[in-house]
mmCIF file of C-alpha atoms and ligand atoms in Angstrom:
data_model
loop_
_atom_site.group_PDB
_atom_site.id
_atom_site.type_symbol
_atom_site.label_atom_id
_atom_site.label_comp_id
_atom_site.label_asym_id
_atom_site.label_seq_id
_atom_site.Cartn_x
_atom_site.Cartn_y
_atom_site.Cartn_z
ATOM 1 C CA MET A 7 63.215 146.628 56.519
ATOM 2 C CA LYS A 8 62.244 143.112 57.988
ATOM 3 C CA LEU A 9 64.791 140.662 58.186
ATOM 4 C CA THR A 10 64.270 136.960 58.864
ATOM 5 C CA ILE A 11 67.432 134.885 58.825
ATOM 6 C CA LEU A 12 67.559 130.958 59.089
ATOM 7 C CA SER A 13 70.150 129.356 60.377
ATOM 8 C CA LEU A 14 71.736 125.875 61.645
ATOM 9 C CA PHE A 15 74.355 128.119 63.587
ATOM 10 C CA PRO A 16 72.681 131.554 64.525
ATOM 11 C CA GLU A 17 75.494 132.598 66.455
ATOM 12 C CA ILE A 18 77.436 133.067 63.845
ATOM 13 C CA LEU A 19 74.665 136.179 62.859
ATOM 14 C CA LYS A 20 74.431 137.409 66.203
ATOM 15 C CA THR A 21 77.418 139.561 66.821
ATOM 16 C CA TYR A 22 77.008 141.307 63.007
ATOM 17 C CA PHE A 23 73.900 142.719 63.928
ATOM 18 C CA GLU A 24 75.233 144.385 67.666
ATOM 19 C CA ALA A 25 78.098 146.415 66.027
ATOM 20 C CA SER A 26 79.195 149.600 63.943
ATOM 21 C CA ILE A 27 76.795 150.586 61.390
ATOM 22 C CA MET A 28 74.185 148.017 61.987
ATOM 23 C CA LYS A 29 73.782 148.450 65.303
ATOM 24 C CA ARG A 30 72.467 152.181 64.820
ATOM 25 C CA ALA A 31 70.303 151.284 61.845
ATOM 26 C CA VAL A 32 68.556 148.933 64.472
ATOM 27 C CA ALA A 33 68.265 151.619 66.339
ATOM 28 C CA ALA A 34 66.806 154.062 64.571
ATOM 29 C CA GLY A 35 64.171 151.904 63.202
ATOM 30 C CA HIS A 36 65.851 151.266 59.658
ATOM 31 C CA VAL A 37 66.172 147.468 60.316
ATOM 32 C CA GLU A 38 64.152 144.809 62.284
ATOM 33 C CA TYR A 39 65.545 141.476 62.118
ATOM 34 C CA SER A 40 64.809 138.077 63.893
ATOM 35 C CA LEU A 41 67.355 135.244 63.757
ATOM 36 C CA VAL A 42 65.827 131.629 63.602
ATOM 37 C CA ASN A 43 67.595 128.575 64.668
ATOM 38 C CA ILE A 44 66.170 125.857 61.966
ATOM 39 C CA ARG A 45 66.827 123.391 64.758
ATOM 40 C CA ASP A 46 64.004 124.401 66.559
ATOM 41 C CA TYR A 47 61.396 123.204 64.363
ATOM 42 C CA ALA A 48 62.719 119.657 64.031
ATOM 43 C CA THR A 49 60.445 117.810 65.742
ATOM 44 C CA ASP A 50 62.355 113.997 66.174
ATOM 45 C CA LYS A 51 64.370 113.463 69.640
ATOM 46 C CA HIS A 52 67.320 114.423 68.196
ATOM 47 C CA HIS A 53 66.089 117.505 65.860
ATOM 48 C CA LYS A 54 67.526 115.981 63.325
ATOM 49 C CA CYS A 55 67.757 118.368 60.510
ATOM 50 C CA ASP A 56 70.194 116.611 57.591
ATOM 51 C CA ASP A 57 70.023 113.337 55.525
ATOM 52 C CA GLU A 58 71.744 111.268 52.705
ATOM 53 C CA VAL A 59 71.463 112.276 49.343
ATOM 54 C CA PHE A 60 68.772 110.143 47.192
ATOM 55 C CA GLY A 61 70.773 108.688 44.617
ATOM 56 C CA GLY A 62 73.946 108.804 45.892
ATOM 57 C CA GLY A 63 76.903 111.429 46.636
ATOM 58 C CA ALA A 64 78.870 112.563 49.302
ATOM 59 C CA GLY A 65 77.640 114.683 52.224
ATOM 60 C CA MET A 66 74.155 115.820 53.851
ATOM 61 C CA LEU A 67 71.398 117.400 52.782
ATOM 62 C CA MET A 68 69.333 119.587 54.625
ATOM 63 C CA LYS A 69 65.991 118.047 55.360
ATOM 64 C CA PRO A 70 62.254 119.341 54.181
ATOM 65 C CA GLU A 71 60.361 119.219 57.293
ATOM 66 C CA PRO A 72 62.123 121.443 59.627
ATOM 67 C CA LEU A 73 63.013 124.085 56.768
ATOM 68 C CA ASP A 74 59.444 124.286 55.643
ATOM 69 C CA LYS A 75 58.149 124.628 58.908
ATOM 70 C CA ALA A 76 60.767 127.118 59.712
ATOM 71 C CA LEU A 77 59.972 129.357 56.268
ATOM 72 C CA GLU A 78 56.062 128.704 57.047
ATOM 73 C CA ALA A 79 56.880 130.446 60.564
ATOM 74 C CA ALA A 80 58.981 133.371 59.163
ATOM 75 C CA GLY A 81 55.809 134.228 56.409
ATOM 76 C CA SER A 82 56.752 132.605 53.433
ATOM 77 C CA PRO A 83 55.552 132.067 50.627
ATOM 78 C CA GLY A 84 53.806 135.781 50.869
ATOM 79 C CA ILE A 85 57.185 137.143 51.505
ATOM 80 C CA ARG A 86 60.593 137.005 49.027
ATOM 81 C CA THR A 87 62.510 134.329 50.401
ATOM 82 C CA VAL A 88 66.240 133.946 49.285
ATOM 83 C CA TYR A 89 68.266 131.091 49.102
ATOM 84 C CA VAL A 90 71.799 131.769 49.456
ATOM 85 C CA THR A 91 74.191 129.139 47.545
ATOM 86 C CA PRO A 92 76.664 129.226 45.591
ATOM 87 C CA SER A 93 74.922 127.841 42.344
ATOM 88 C CA GLY A 94 72.554 130.791 42.658
ATOM 89 C CA ARG A 95 71.894 134.169 40.551
ATOM 90 C CA LEU A 96 75.011 136.423 41.029
ATOM 91 C CA LEU A 97 74.675 139.018 43.433
ATOM 92 C CA THR A 98 74.966 142.542 41.876
ATOM 93 C CA GLN A 99 75.024 146.263 43.104
ATOM 94 C CA SER A 100 71.648 146.632 41.010
ATOM 95 C CA TYR A 101 70.174 143.171 42.492
ATOM 96 C CA ALA A 102 70.869 144.544 45.730
ATOM 97 C CA GLU A 103 69.344 147.930 45.211
ATOM 98 C CA GLU A 104 66.378 146.243 44.073
ATOM 99 C CA LEU A 105 66.471 143.989 46.988
ATOM 100 C CA SER A 106 66.895 146.944 49.204
ATOM 101 C CA ARG A 107 63.207 148.190 48.359
ATOM 102 C CA GLU A 108 61.634 145.519 49.725
ATOM 103 C CA ALA A 109 59.736 145.754 53.148
ATOM 104 C CA GLY A 110 60.370 142.539 54.057
ATOM 105 C CA LEU A 111 62.993 139.866 53.606
ATOM 106 C CA VAL A 112 63.395 136.082 54.673
ATOM 107 C CA ILE A 113 67.160 134.398 53.826
ATOM 108 C CA LEU A 114 67.549 130.924 54.324
ATOM 109 C CA CYS A 115 71.786 129.830 55.020
ATOM 110 C CA GLY A 116 72.746 126.404 53.673
ATOM 111 C CA ARG A 117 74.467 124.414 55.352
ATOM 112 C CA TYR A 118 76.065 120.719 54.202
ATOM 113 C CA GLU A 119 75.562 119.826 50.094
ATOM 114 C CA GLY A 120 72.473 122.672 50.346
ATOM 115 C CA VAL A 121 68.814 121.602 50.680
ATOM 116 C CA ASP A 122 65.766 119.585 49.454
ATOM 117 C CA GLN A 123 64.733 120.902 46.293
ATOM 118 C CA ARG A 124 61.366 120.748 46.751
ATOM 119 C CA ILE A 125 61.813 123.502 49.911
ATOM 120 C CA ILE A 126 63.094 125.707 47.317
ATOM 121 C CA GLU A 127 60.097 124.725 44.784
ATOM 122 C CA SER A 128 57.906 125.458 47.739
ATOM 123 C CA ARG A 129 59.442 128.432 49.322
ATOM 124 C CA ILE A 130 62.048 129.941 47.664
ATOM 125 C CA THR A 131 61.906 132.921 45.215
ATOM 126 C CA ASP A 132 65.706 133.846 44.731
ATOM 127 C CA GLU A 133 68.321 131.618 45.038
ATOM 128 C CA ILE A 134 71.479 134.080 45.229
ATOM 129 C CA SER A 135 75.253 133.288 44.570
ATOM 130 C CA ILE A 136 77.685 135.954 46.328
ATOM 131 C CA GLY A 137 80.443 134.699 43.749
ATOM 132 C CA ASP A 138 82.227 132.322 42.165
ATOM 133 C CA TYR A 139 83.687 130.326 44.751
ATOM 134 C CA VAL A 140 82.378 127.631 47.040
ATOM 135 C CA LEU A 141 82.175 128.588 51.137
ATOM 136 C CA SER A 142 81.446 126.232 53.945
ATOM 137 C CA SER A 143 78.950 128.495 55.652
ATOM 138 C CA GLY A 144 76.085 130.101 54.226
ATOM 139 C CA GLU A 145 75.837 132.420 56.911
ATOM 140 C CA VAL A 146 78.757 134.138 55.974
ATOM 141 C CA ALA A 147 77.316 134.703 52.448
ATOM 142 C CA ALA A 148 73.812 135.639 53.736
ATOM 143 C CA LEU A 149 75.955 138.594 55.925
ATOM 144 C CA VAL A 150 77.160 139.726 52.846
ATOM 145 C CA LEU A 151 73.451 140.102 51.276
ATOM 146 C CA VAL A 152 72.617 141.720 54.053
ATOM 147 C CA ASP A 153 75.617 144.084 54.170
ATOM 148 C CA ALA A 154 75.359 144.634 50.223
ATOM 149 C CA ILE A 155 71.117 145.517 50.966
ATOM 150 C CA TYR A 156 70.352 147.513 54.188
ATOM 151 C CA ARG A 157 73.624 150.215 53.472
ATOM 152 C CA LEU A 158 71.510 151.330 50.502
ATOM 153 C CA MET A 159 68.353 151.870 52.604
ATOM 154 C CA PRO A 160 67.350 155.509 52.664
ATOM 155 C CA GLY A 161 68.867 157.198 56.064
ATOM 156 C CA VAL A 162 71.287 154.244 56.900
ATOM 157 C CA ILE A 163 74.651 155.602 55.494
ATOM 158 C CA SER A 164 75.253 159.241 54.023
ATOM 159 C CA GLY A 165 73.398 160.246 50.620
ATOM 160 C CA GLU A 166 76.743 161.566 49.994
ATOM 161 C CA SER A 167 78.502 158.313 49.966
ATOM 162 C CA LEU A 168 76.066 156.796 47.732
ATOM 163 C CA GLU A 169 76.296 159.299 45.457
ATOM 164 C CA GLU A 170 79.604 159.133 45.285
ATOM 165 C CA GLU A 171 79.099 155.614 44.077
ATOM 166 C CA SER A 172 76.253 155.970 41.368
ATOM 167 C CA PHE A 173 78.479 158.767 39.838
ATOM 168 C CA SER A 174 81.278 156.130 39.236
ATOM 169 C CA LYS A 175 78.836 153.404 38.194
ATOM 170 C CA GLY A 176 80.241 150.528 37.040
ATOM 171 C CA LEU A 177 83.900 151.911 37.640
ATOM 172 C CA LEU A 178 86.290 150.425 40.448
ATOM 173 C CA GLU A 179 86.819 153.274 43.053
ATOM 174 C CA TYR A 180 89.721 155.179 42.663
ATOM 175 C CA PRO A 181 92.911 156.000 45.232
ATOM 176 C CA GLN A 182 92.419 157.465 48.406
ATOM 177 C CA TYR A 183 94.714 159.064 50.726
ATOM 178 C CA THR A 184 94.620 160.796 54.376
ATOM 179 C CA ARG A 185 97.361 162.311 56.466
ATOM 180 C CA PRO A 186 100.264 162.611 56.045
ATOM 181 C CA ALA A 187 100.886 164.256 52.617
ATOM 182 C CA LEU A 188 104.370 162.780 53.129
ATOM 183 C CA TYR A 189 104.463 159.114 54.299
ATOM 184 C CA ASP A 190 107.765 157.508 54.494
ATOM 185 C CA THR A 191 109.219 158.013 51.098
ATOM 186 C CA ILE A 192 105.544 158.029 49.292
ATOM 187 C CA ARG A 193 104.309 161.403 48.524
ATOM 188 C CA VAL A 194 100.078 162.044 47.949
ATOM 189 C CA PRO A 195 99.786 163.303 44.258
ATOM 190 C CA ASP A 196 100.164 167.218 43.710
ATOM 191 C CA VAL A 197 97.047 167.154 42.250
ATOM 192 C CA VAL A 198 94.985 165.259 45.288
ATOM 193 C CA LEU A 199 96.322 168.361 47.411
ATOM 194 C CA SER A 200 95.953 170.988 45.088
ATOM 195 C CA GLY A 201 92.271 172.033 45.973
ATOM 196 C CA ASN A 202 91.250 172.433 42.684
ATOM 197 C CA HIS A 203 88.256 170.011 42.927
ATOM 198 C CA ALA A 204 87.629 169.803 39.133
ATOM 199 C CA GLN A 205 91.096 168.438 38.337
ATOM 200 C CA ILE A 206 90.660 166.134 41.342
ATOM 201 C CA ALA A 207 87.183 164.882 40.174
ATOM 202 C CA ARG A 208 88.671 164.220 36.350
ATOM 203 C CA TRP A 209 92.412 162.582 38.232
ATOM 204 C CA ARG A 210 89.999 160.450 40.131
ATOM 205 C CA LEU A 211 87.846 159.497 36.922
ATOM 206 C CA LYS A 212 91.205 158.526 34.936
ATOM 207 C CA ALA A 213 92.839 156.592 37.929
ATOM 208 C CA SER A 214 88.899 154.667 38.161
ATOM 209 C CA ILE A 215 88.931 153.696 34.337
ATOM 210 C CA LEU A 216 93.011 152.792 34.506
ATOM 211 C CA LYS A 217 92.236 150.643 37.981
ATOM 212 C CA THR A 218 88.995 148.999 35.946
ATOM 213 C CA LEU A 219 90.569 148.340 32.947
ATOM 214 C CA ALA A 220 93.621 146.578 34.864
ATOM 215 C CA TYR A 221 91.592 144.398 37.033
ATOM 216 C CA ARG A 222 88.219 144.172 35.701
ATOM 217 C CA PRO A 223 88.170 144.970 31.861
ATOM 218 C CA GLU A 224 84.697 143.319 31.000
ATOM 219 C CA LEU A 225 83.285 146.188 33.402
ATOM 220 C CA LEU A 226 84.393 148.762 30.405
ATOM 221 C CA THR A 227 81.257 148.230 28.161
ATOM 222 C CA LYS A 228 79.735 150.598 26.052
ATOM 223 C CA ASP A 229 77.747 152.374 28.696
ATOM 224 C CA ASN A 230 80.331 153.584 30.935
ATOM 225 C CA LEU A 231 83.205 154.118 28.335
ATOM 226 C CA ALA A 232 81.239 157.137 26.929
ATOM 227 C CA GLU A 233 83.199 159.181 24.364
ATOM 228 C CA ASP A 234 84.783 161.908 27.168
ATOM 229 C CA ILE A 235 85.547 158.604 29.149
ATOM 230 C CA ALA A 236 87.493 156.708 25.994
ATOM 231 C CA ARG A 237 89.488 160.003 25.875
ATOM 232 C CA LEU A 238 90.705 160.103 29.490
ATOM 233 C CA LEU A 239 91.204 156.953 29.157
ATOM 234 C CA ARG A 240 93.745 157.574 26.280
ATOM 235 C CA GLU A 241 95.137 160.369 28.209
ATOM 236 C CA ALA A 242 95.860 158.359 31.811
ATOM 237 C CA ILE A 243 97.583 155.521 29.354
ATOM 238 C CA ASP A 244 100.060 158.471 27.940
ATOM 239 C CA GLU A 245 100.460 159.596 31.360
ATOM 240 C CA GLY A 246 101.695 155.790 32.547
ATOM 241 C CA GLY A 247 98.958 153.630 33.090
ATOM 242 C CA TRP A 248 98.167 151.504 35.824
ATOM 243 C CA HIS A 249 100.645 150.414 38.356
ATOM 244 C CA GLU A 250 100.084 147.278 40.161
ATOM 245 C CA PRO A 251 100.493 147.651 43.833
ATOM 246 C CA GLY A 252 103.848 147.178 45.196
ATOM 247 C CA THR A 253 105.713 148.345 41.494
ATOM 248 C CA VAL A 254 105.877 151.859 41.955
ATOM 249 C CA HIS A 255 107.824 151.672 45.173
ATOM 250 C CA SER A 256 109.820 148.423 44.480
ATOM 251 C CA SER A 257 113.460 149.748 44.018
ATOM 252 C CA ARG A 258 112.889 151.405 47.631
ATOM 253 C CA THR A 259 112.263 147.988 49.072
ATOM 254 C CA ASN A 260 114.666 146.565 46.915
ATOM 255 C CA GLU A 261 117.596 148.605 48.166
ATOM 256 C CA GLU A 262 116.213 147.843 51.936
HETATM 257 N N1 ADE B 3 77.039 129.056 50.130
HETATM 258 C C1 ADE B 3 78.529 128.452 49.993
HETATM 259 N N2 ADE B 3 78.818 129.232 49.343
HETATM 260 C C2 ADE B 3 78.070 130.409 48.926
HETATM 261 C C3 ADE B 3 78.172 131.047 47.722
HETATM 262 N N3 ADE B 3 79.474 131.681 46.649
HETATM 263 N N4 ADE B 3 77.241 132.253 47.539
HETATM 264 C C4 ADE B 3 75.768 131.953 48.175
HETATM 265 N N5 ADE B 3 75.836 131.124 49.375
HETATM 266 C C5 ADE B 3 77.068 130.251 49.143
#
């Protein structure tokens, strides 16, 4: 995938592409990227990219001319072009999957109060919000979007990791443990150490359902709450339900 990210502060984005899994994805040719400084497309002598909002209101807006030129140079229209904004459509896993199938993406990072609406109408195909909160930096939102997308591309991370995610689709992930089996006074649940894969899978599914019920009950829809899952849920509740972090071992903390 060819990614072109337009920003007033491309230096915020740079290191992300130079480390860890993304670095490997770039080296392997899965991802090609270009970080564009919008200011390079401002033609006045001060390279001005923002201006006051017509009709009044706090803050400044990104001016249309530099954005229009930068987007034109990036190949838009003609390529899927995302503007990351808190007033966009909410990013979900299925939306990320859809975008991961594109051969190229242009991403525009907003700053200040946002961008002139005429740019959105003429150049943008997708307005995307990463969540119901407001960030001061569109760059952070753009990186969240890129991270959600590129890891789904074939070859970037192991198929097994993705399979595990799709198996428990729509549910929150179960708790996981590593060595040592006894840490401080807290032991890994026996079933997780049992080596019995069927029982471990059943324990994990139950834990996923309980955690989802506790934190994100709206995710338990008819689709993922099939009859066998509903039965597991009843069993899991009978066995003690979900414990908020800090509640199981709170007596030990109190004694200290
Ligand atoms: N820019 C500022 N806040 C944002 C959000 N929640 N999603 C996408 N872009 C943003």
